[in-house]
Tab-separated table of C-alpha atoms and ligand atoms in Angstrom:
chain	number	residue	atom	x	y	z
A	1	UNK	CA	17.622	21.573	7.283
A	2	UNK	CA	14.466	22.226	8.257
A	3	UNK	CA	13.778	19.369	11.243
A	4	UNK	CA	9.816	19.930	11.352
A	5	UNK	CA	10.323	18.528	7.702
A	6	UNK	CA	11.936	15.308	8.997
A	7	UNK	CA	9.970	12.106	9.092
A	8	UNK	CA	9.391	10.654	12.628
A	9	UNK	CA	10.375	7.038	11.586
A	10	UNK	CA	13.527	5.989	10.250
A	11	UNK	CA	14.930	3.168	7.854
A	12	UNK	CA	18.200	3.023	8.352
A	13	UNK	CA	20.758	5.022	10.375
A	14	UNK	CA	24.426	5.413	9.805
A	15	UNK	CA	26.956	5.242	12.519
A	16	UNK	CA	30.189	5.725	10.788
A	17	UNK	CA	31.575	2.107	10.881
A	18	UNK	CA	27.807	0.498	11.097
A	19	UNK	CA	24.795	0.485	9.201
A	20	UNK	CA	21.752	0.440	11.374
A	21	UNK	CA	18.429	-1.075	9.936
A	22	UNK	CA	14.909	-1.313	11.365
A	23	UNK	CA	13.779	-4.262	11.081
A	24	UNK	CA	10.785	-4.178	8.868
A	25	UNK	CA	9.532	-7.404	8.788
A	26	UNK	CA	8.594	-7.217	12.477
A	27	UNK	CA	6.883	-4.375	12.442
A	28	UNK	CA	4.264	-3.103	14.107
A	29	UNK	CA	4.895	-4.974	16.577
A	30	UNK	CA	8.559	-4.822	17.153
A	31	UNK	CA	11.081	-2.377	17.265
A	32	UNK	CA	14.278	-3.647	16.609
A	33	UNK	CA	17.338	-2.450	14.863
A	34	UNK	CA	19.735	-4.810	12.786
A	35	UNK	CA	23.108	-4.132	13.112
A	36	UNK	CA	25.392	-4.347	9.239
A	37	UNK	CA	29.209	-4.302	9.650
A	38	UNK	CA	29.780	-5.873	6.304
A	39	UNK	CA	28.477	-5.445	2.539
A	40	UNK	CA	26.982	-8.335	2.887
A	41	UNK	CA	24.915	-8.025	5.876
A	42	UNK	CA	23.526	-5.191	3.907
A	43	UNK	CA	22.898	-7.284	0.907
A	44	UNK	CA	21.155	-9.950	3.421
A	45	UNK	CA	18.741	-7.286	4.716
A	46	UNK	CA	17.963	-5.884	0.901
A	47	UNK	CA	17.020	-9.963	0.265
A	48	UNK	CA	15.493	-10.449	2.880
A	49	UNK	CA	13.098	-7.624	3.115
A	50	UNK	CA	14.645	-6.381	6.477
A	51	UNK	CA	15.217	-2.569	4.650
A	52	UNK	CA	12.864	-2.439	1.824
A	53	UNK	CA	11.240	0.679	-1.028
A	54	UNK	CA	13.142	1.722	-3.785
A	55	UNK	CA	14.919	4.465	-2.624
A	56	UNK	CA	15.968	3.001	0.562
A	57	UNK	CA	17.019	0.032	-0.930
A	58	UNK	CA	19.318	2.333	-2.844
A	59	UNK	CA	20.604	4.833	0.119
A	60	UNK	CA	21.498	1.576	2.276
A	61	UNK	CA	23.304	-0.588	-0.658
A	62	UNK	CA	25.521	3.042	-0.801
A	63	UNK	CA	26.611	3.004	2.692
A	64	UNK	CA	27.328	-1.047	1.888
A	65	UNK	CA	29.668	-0.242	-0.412
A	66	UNK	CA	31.401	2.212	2.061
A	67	UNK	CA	31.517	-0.892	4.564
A	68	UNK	CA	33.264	-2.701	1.516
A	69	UNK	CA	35.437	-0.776	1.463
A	70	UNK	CA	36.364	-0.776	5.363
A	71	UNK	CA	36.310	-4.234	4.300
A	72	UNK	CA	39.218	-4.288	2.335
A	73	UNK	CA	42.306	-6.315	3.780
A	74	UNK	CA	45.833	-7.599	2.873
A	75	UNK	CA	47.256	-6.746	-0.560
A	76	UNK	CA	43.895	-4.758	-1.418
A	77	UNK	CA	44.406	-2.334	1.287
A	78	UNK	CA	47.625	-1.003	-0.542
A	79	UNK	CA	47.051	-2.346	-4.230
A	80	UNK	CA	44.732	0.171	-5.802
A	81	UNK	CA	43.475	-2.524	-8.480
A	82	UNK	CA	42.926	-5.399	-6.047
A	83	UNK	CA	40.881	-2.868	-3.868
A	84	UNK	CA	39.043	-2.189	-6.778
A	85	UNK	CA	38.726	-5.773	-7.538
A	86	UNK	CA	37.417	-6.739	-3.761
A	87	UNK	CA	34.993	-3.524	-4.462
A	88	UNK	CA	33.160	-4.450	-7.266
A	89	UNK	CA	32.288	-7.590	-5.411
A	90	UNK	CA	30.310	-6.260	-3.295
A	91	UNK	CA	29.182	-3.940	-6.105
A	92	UNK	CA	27.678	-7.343	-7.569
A	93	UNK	CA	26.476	-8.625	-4.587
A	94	UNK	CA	24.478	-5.986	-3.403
A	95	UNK	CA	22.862	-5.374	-6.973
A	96	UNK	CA	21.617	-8.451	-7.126
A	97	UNK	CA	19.845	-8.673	-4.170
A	98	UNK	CA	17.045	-7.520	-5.462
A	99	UNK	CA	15.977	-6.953	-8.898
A	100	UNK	CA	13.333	-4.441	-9.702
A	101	UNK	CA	14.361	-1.809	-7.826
A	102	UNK	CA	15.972	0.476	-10.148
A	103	UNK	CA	17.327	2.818	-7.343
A	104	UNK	CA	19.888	0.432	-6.056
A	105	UNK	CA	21.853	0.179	-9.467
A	106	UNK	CA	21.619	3.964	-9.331
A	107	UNK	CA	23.072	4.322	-6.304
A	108	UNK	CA	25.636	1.822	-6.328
A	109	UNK	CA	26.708	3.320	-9.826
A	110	UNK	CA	27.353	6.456	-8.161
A	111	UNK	CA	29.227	5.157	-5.487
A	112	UNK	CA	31.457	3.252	-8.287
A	113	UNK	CA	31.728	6.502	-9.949
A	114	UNK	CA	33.777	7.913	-6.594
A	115	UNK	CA	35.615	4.790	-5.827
A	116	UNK	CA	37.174	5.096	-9.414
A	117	UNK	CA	37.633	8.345	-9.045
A	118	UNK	CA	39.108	8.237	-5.574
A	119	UNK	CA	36.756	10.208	-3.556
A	120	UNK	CA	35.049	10.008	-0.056
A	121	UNK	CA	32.743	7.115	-0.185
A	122	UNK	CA	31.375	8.080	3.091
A	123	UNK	CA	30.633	11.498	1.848
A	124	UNK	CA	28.744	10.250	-1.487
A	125	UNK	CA	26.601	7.838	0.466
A	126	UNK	CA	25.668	10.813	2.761
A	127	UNK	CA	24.593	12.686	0.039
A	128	UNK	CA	22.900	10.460	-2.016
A	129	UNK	CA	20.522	10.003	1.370
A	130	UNK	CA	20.081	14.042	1.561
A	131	UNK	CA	19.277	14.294	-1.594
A	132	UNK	CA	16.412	11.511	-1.384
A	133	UNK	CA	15.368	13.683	1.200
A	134	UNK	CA	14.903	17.087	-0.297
A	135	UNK	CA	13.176	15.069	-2.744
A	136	UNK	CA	11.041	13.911	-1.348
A	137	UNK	CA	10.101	17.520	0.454
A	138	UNK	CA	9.761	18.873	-3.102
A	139	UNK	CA	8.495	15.855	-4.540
A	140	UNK	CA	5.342	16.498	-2.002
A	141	UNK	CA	4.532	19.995	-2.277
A	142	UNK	CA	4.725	19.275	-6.594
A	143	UNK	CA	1.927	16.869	-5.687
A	144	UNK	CA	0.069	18.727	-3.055
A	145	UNK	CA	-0.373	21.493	-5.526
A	146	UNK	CA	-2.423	19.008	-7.774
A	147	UNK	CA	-4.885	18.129	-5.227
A	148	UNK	CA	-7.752	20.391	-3.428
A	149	UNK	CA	-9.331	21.238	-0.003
A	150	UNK	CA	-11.442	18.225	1.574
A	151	UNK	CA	-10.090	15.430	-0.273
A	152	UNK	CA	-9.808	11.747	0.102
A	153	UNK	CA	-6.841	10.300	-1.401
A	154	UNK	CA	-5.834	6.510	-2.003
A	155	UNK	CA	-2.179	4.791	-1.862
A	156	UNK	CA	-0.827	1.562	-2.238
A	157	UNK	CA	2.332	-0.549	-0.587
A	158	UNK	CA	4.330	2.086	1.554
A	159	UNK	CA	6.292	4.768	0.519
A	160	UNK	CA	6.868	6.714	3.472
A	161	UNK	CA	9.669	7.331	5.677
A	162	UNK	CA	10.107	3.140	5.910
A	163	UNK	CA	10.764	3.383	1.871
A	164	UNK	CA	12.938	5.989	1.544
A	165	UNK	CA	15.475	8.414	3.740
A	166	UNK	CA	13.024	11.401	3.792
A	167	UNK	CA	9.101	11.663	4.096
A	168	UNK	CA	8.492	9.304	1.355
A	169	UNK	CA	7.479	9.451	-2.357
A	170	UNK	CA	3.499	8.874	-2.031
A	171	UNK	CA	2.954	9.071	1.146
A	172	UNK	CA	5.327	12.928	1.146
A	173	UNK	CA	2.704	14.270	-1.155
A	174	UNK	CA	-0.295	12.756	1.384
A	175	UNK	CA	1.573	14.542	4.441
A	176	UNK	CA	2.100	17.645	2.938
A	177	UNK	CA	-1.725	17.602	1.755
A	178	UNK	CA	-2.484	16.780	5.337
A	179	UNK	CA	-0.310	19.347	6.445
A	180	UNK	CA	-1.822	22.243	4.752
A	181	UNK	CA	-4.933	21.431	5.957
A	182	UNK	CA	-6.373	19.841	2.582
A	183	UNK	CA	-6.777	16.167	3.805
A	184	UNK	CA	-9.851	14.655	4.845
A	185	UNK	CA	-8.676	11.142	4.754
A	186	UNK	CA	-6.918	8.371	3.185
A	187	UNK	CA	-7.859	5.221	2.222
A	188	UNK	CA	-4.681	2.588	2.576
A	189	UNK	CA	-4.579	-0.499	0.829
A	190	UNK	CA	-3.463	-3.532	3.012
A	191	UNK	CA	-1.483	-4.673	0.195
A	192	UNK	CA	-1.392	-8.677	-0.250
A	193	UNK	CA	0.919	-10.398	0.159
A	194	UNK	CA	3.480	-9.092	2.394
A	195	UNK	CA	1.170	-6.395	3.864
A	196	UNK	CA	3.336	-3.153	3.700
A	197	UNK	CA	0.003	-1.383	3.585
A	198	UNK	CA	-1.627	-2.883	6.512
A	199	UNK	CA	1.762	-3.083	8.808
A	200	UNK	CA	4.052	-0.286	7.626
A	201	UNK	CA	1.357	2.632	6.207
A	202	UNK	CA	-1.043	2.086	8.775
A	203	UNK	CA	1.966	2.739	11.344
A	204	UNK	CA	3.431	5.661	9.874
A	205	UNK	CA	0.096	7.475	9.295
A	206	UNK	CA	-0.785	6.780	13.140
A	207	UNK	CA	2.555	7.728	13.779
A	208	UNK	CA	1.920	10.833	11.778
A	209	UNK	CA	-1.289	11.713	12.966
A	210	UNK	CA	-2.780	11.797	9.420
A	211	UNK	CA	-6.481	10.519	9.721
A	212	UNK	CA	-6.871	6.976	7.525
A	213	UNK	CA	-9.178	4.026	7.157
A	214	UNK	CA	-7.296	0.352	5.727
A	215	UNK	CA	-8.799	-1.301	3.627
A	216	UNK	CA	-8.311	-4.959	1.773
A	217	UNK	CA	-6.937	-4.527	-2.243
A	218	UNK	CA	-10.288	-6.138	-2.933
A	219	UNK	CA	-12.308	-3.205	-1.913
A	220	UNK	CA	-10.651	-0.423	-3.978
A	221	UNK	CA	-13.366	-0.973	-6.610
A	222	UNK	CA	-16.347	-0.966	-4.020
A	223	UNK	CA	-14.511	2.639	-2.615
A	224	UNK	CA	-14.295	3.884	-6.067
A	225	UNK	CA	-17.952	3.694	-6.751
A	226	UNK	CA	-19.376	4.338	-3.459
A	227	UNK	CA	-17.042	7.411	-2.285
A	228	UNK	CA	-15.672	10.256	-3.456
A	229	UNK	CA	-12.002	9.787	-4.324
A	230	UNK	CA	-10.256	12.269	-5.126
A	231	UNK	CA	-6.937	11.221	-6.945
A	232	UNK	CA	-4.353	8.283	-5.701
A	233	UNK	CA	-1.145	8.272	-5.198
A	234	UNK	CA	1.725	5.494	-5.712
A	235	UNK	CA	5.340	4.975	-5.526
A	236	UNK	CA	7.332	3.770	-8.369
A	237	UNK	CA	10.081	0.885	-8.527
A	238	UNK	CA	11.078	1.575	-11.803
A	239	UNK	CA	9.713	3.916	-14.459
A	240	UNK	CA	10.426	3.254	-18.410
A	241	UNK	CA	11.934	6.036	-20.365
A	242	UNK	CA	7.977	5.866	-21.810
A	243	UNK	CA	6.268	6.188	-18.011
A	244	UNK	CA	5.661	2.817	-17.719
A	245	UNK	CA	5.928	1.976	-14.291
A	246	UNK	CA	6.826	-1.264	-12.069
A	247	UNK	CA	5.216	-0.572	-8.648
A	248	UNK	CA	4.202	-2.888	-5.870
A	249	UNK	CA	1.582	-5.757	-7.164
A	250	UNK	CA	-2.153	-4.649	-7.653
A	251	UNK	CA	-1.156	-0.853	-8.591
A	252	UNK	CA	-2.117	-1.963	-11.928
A	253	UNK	CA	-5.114	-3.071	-11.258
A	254	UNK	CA	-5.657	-0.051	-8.986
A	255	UNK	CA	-4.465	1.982	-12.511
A	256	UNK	CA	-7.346	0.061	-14.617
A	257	UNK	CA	-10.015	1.189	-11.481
A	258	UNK	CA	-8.866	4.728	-11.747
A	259	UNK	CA	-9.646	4.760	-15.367
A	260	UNK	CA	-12.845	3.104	-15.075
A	261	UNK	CA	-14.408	5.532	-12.406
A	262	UNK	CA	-12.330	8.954	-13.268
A	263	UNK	CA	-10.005	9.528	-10.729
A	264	UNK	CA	-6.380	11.000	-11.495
A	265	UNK	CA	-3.830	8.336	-10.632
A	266	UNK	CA	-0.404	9.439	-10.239
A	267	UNK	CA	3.042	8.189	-9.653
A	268	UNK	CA	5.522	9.895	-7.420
A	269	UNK	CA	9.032	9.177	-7.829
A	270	UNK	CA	12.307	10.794	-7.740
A	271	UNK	CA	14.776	11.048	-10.805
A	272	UNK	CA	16.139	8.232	-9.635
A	273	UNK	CA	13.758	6.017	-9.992
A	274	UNK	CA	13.068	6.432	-14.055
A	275	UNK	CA	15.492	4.527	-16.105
A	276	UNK	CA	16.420	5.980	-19.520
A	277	UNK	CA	17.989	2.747	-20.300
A	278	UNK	CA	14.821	0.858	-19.881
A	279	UNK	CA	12.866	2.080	-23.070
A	280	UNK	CA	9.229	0.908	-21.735
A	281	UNK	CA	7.434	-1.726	-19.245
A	282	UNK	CA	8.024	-5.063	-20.806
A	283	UNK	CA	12.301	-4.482	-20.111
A	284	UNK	CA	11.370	-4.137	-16.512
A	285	UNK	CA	12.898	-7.312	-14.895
A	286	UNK	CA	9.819	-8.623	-12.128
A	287	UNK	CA	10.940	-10.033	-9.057
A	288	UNK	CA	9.527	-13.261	-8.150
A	289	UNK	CA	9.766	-13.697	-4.524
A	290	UNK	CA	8.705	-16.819	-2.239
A	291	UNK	CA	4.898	-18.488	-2.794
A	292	UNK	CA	5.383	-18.893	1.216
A	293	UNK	CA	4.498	-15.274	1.328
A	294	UNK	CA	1.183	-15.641	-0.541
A	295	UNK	CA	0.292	-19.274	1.340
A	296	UNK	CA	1.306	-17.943	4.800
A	297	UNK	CA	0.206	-14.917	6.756
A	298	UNK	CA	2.427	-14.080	9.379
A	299	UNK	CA	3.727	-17.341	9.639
A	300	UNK	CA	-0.103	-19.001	9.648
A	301	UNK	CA	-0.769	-21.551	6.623
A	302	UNK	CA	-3.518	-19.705	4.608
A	303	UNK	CA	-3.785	-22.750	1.912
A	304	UNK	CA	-3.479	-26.607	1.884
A	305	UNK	CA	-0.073	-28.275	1.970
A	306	UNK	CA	1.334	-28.489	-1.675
A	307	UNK	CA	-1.183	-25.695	-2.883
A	308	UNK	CA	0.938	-24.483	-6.013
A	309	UNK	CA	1.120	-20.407	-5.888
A	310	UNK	CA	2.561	-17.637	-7.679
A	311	UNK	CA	4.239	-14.311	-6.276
A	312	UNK	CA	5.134	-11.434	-9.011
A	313	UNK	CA	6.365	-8.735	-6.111
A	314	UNK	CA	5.731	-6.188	-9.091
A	315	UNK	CA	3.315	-4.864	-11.713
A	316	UNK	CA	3.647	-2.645	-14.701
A	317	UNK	CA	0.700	-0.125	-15.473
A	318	UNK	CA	1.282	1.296	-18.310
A	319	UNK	CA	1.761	4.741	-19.393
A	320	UNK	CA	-1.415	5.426	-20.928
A	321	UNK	CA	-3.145	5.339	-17.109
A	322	UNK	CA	-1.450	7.385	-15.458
A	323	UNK	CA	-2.571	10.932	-15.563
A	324	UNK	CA	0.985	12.325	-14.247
A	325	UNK	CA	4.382	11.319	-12.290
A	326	UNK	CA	5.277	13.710	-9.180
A	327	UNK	CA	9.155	14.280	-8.993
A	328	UNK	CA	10.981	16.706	-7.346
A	329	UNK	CA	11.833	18.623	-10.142
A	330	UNK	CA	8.154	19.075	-11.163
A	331	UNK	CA	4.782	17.252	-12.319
A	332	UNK	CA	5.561	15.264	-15.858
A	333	UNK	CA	2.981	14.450	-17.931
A	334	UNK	CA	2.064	12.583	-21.100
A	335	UNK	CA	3.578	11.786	-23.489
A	336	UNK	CA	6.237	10.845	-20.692
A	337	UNK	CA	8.994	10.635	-23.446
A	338	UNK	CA	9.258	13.762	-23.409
A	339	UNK	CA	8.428	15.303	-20.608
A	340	UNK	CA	10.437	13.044	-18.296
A	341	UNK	CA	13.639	14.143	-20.300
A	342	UNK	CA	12.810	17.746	-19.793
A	343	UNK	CA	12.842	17.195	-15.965
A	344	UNK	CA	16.028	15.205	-16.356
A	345	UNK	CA	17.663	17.714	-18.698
A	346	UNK	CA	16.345	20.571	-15.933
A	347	UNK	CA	19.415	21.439	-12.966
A	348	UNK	CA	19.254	19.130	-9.967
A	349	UNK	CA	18.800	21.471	-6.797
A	350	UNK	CA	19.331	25.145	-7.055
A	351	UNK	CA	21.388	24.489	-3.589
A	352	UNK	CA	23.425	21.052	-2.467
A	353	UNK	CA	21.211	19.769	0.117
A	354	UNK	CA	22.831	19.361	3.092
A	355	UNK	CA	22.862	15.636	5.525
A	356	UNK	CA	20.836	16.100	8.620
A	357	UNK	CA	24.143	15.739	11.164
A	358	UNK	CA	26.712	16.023	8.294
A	359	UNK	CA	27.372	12.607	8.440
A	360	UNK	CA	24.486	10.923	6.931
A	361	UNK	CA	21.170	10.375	9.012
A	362	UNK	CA	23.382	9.969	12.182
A	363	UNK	CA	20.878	11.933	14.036
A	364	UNK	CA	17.550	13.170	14.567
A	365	UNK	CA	14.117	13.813	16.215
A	366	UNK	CA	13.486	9.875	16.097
A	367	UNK	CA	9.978	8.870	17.989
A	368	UNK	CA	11.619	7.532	21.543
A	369	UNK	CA	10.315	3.973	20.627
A	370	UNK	CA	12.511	4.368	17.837
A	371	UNK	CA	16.012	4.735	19.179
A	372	UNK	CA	18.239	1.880	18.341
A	373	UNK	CA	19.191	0.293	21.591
A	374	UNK	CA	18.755	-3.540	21.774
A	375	UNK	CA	20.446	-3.905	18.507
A	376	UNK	CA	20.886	-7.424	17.158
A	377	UNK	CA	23.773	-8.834	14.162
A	378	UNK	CA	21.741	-9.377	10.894
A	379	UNK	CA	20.105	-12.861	10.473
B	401	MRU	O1	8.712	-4.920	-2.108
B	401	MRU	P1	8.842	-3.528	-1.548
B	401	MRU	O2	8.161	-3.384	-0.216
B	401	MRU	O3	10.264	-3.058	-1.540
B	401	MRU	O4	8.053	-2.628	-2.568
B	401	MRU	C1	7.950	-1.248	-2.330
B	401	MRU	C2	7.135	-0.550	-3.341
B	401	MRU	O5	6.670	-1.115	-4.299
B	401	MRU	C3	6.994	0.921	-3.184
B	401	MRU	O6	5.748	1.334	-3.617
B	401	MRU	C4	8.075	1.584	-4.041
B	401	MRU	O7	9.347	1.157	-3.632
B	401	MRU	C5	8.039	3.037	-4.054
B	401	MRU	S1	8.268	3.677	-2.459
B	401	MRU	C6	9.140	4.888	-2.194
């Protein structure tokens, strides 16, 4: 493994009989780490937004279903269909934590797959997380290769190194078009409600050195007319078997801009994240999370008492606007039908990617603020 190609930030960090999580929600102005011993500390932190992004979501619920199984006491420990039994609970309860997702019932498939089986759960959950991380390496140079010298690119929500176990989805392809010198600047959206843009991007391009300007959702438009933009770049949730995709709320609208003033809009996203089984956008189960976090900002009352409020956490923008989705396997484009079942159909890696330590993200070149000392139970 390449460690120049390793994100400076961290998600999540596994520590053989604990799951670490940064705390997201605290972020930038805090750096602490949230301590899981239990499958259901890890489906707290999913809930509550502690660990968040698609593929994340999915690499942590995997290393909370090894934890269920350290979990397993009593007659389960030496009855191989009551240890099944006490696994597919937490199989439940982390899939339902949240919805949208599609990466978590991905992952936690797999890991089913191997406790069925009898194989190293450990050793599955350490590979799922390598894997997100090659793709998201190749994943980024697919994209960078669409995208020329001098350009200004915009993203939505955050898909970096906070979203996933590598360099991100979106926000791999900006870094590796910053990195080969192509990058003039990015515009990040601060992402209303919960402000991933404006907290989470803003850090890990300052973090990354990549040169950015934030701006509110509401000015996308005013950017699209006034200034050059060159393409944009989003994450995905879920895609449809059709390319419809469920992505953080506004990328629609930022989908229906695009259109309107020409600018390629495109959707990175690993193979894990499009769901054959889902044949287009209206399957896609929207989570609706708390009004509190559209009538509060940072704990501040933004609207009267009582104000009634509503808070999709998801869009779908529909295949027909996007002008291509970034995977690791290579740029699909329309009609996604097809094309996204060629890339499936296509061999995985042409080598196993290996885990950074060989035991999951246990190590690596964190930034100093970063290591997790001071860590705290989840709550
Ligand atoms: O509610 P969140 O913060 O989990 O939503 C995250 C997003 O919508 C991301 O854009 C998506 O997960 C793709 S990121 C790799």
């Amino acid at each position: 493994m390449n460690v120049s190609l390793l994100p400076k930030t961290r998600a999540f960090l596994w520590k053989k009989n604990k799951l670490l999580l940064l705390d997201q929600r605290l972020l930038p102005n805090r750096i602490l780490w949230r301590t899981c011993r239990t499958w259901q500390d890890v489906a707290k932190g999913i809930r509550d937004m502690v660990v968040r992004g698609a593929p994340a979501i999915g690499c942590v619920a995997a290393y909370g279903m090894v934890l269920a199984a350290r979990q397993t006491s009593g007659e389960a420990r030496h009855n191989v269909a009551a240890r099944q039994k006490q696994l597919e609970k937490g199989f439940d309860g982390l899939l339902k934590a949240r919805p949208t997702a599609v990466n978590l019932r991905w992952a936690l498939e797999r890991m089913r797959r191997i406790t069925r089986e009898g194989g190293n759960l450990e050793q599955e959950a350490a590979r799922i997380e390598a894997e997100d991380r090659e793709a998201n390496r190749r994943m980024g140079e697919h994209g960078a290769s669409l995208v020329d010298s001098g350009a200004t690119l915009m993203t939505h929500c955050n898909t970096g190194s906070l979203a996933t176990a590598g360099l991100g989805t979106a926000f791999g392809v900006i870094w590796t078009v910053c990195r080969q010198g192509k990058l003039k600047k990015v515009l990040a959206t601060e992402t209303r409600p919960y402000l991933q843009g404006a907290r989470l991007t803003a850090w890990e391009l300052k973090n990354e050195r990549i040169p950015f300007e934030l701006i509110t959702d509401s000015m996308a438009a005013h950017f699209m007319k006034t200034e050059k933009i060159d393409a944009i770049f989003v994450g995905a949730d879920r895609i449809a078997a059709n390319g419809d995709t469920a992505n953080k709320i506004g990328t629609y609208s930022l989908a229906v801009l695009a259109a309107h003033h020409h600018v390629p809009f495109y959707v990175a996203a690993s193979m894990s994240t499009v769901d054959f089984s889902t044949p287009d956008g209206k399957a896609i189960p929207i989570e609706e999370r708390s009004v509190d976090e559209v009538v509060t900002i940072g704990g501040q009352r933004m609207a009267p008492k009582g104000t009634k409020a509503r808070h999709p956490a998801f869009d779908v923008t529909p295949a027909v606007l996007i002008s291509g989705i970034v995977t690791e396997r290579g740029v699909a484009g329309r009609p996604y039908i097809t094309s996204l079942h060629a890339l499936a159909s296509m061999e995985r890696f042409s080598s196993t990617p290996s885990p950074v330590s060989g035991e999951g993200s246990g190590e690596g070149p964190l930034t100093p603020a970063l290591s997790p000392v001071g860590e705290r139970e989840i709550r």
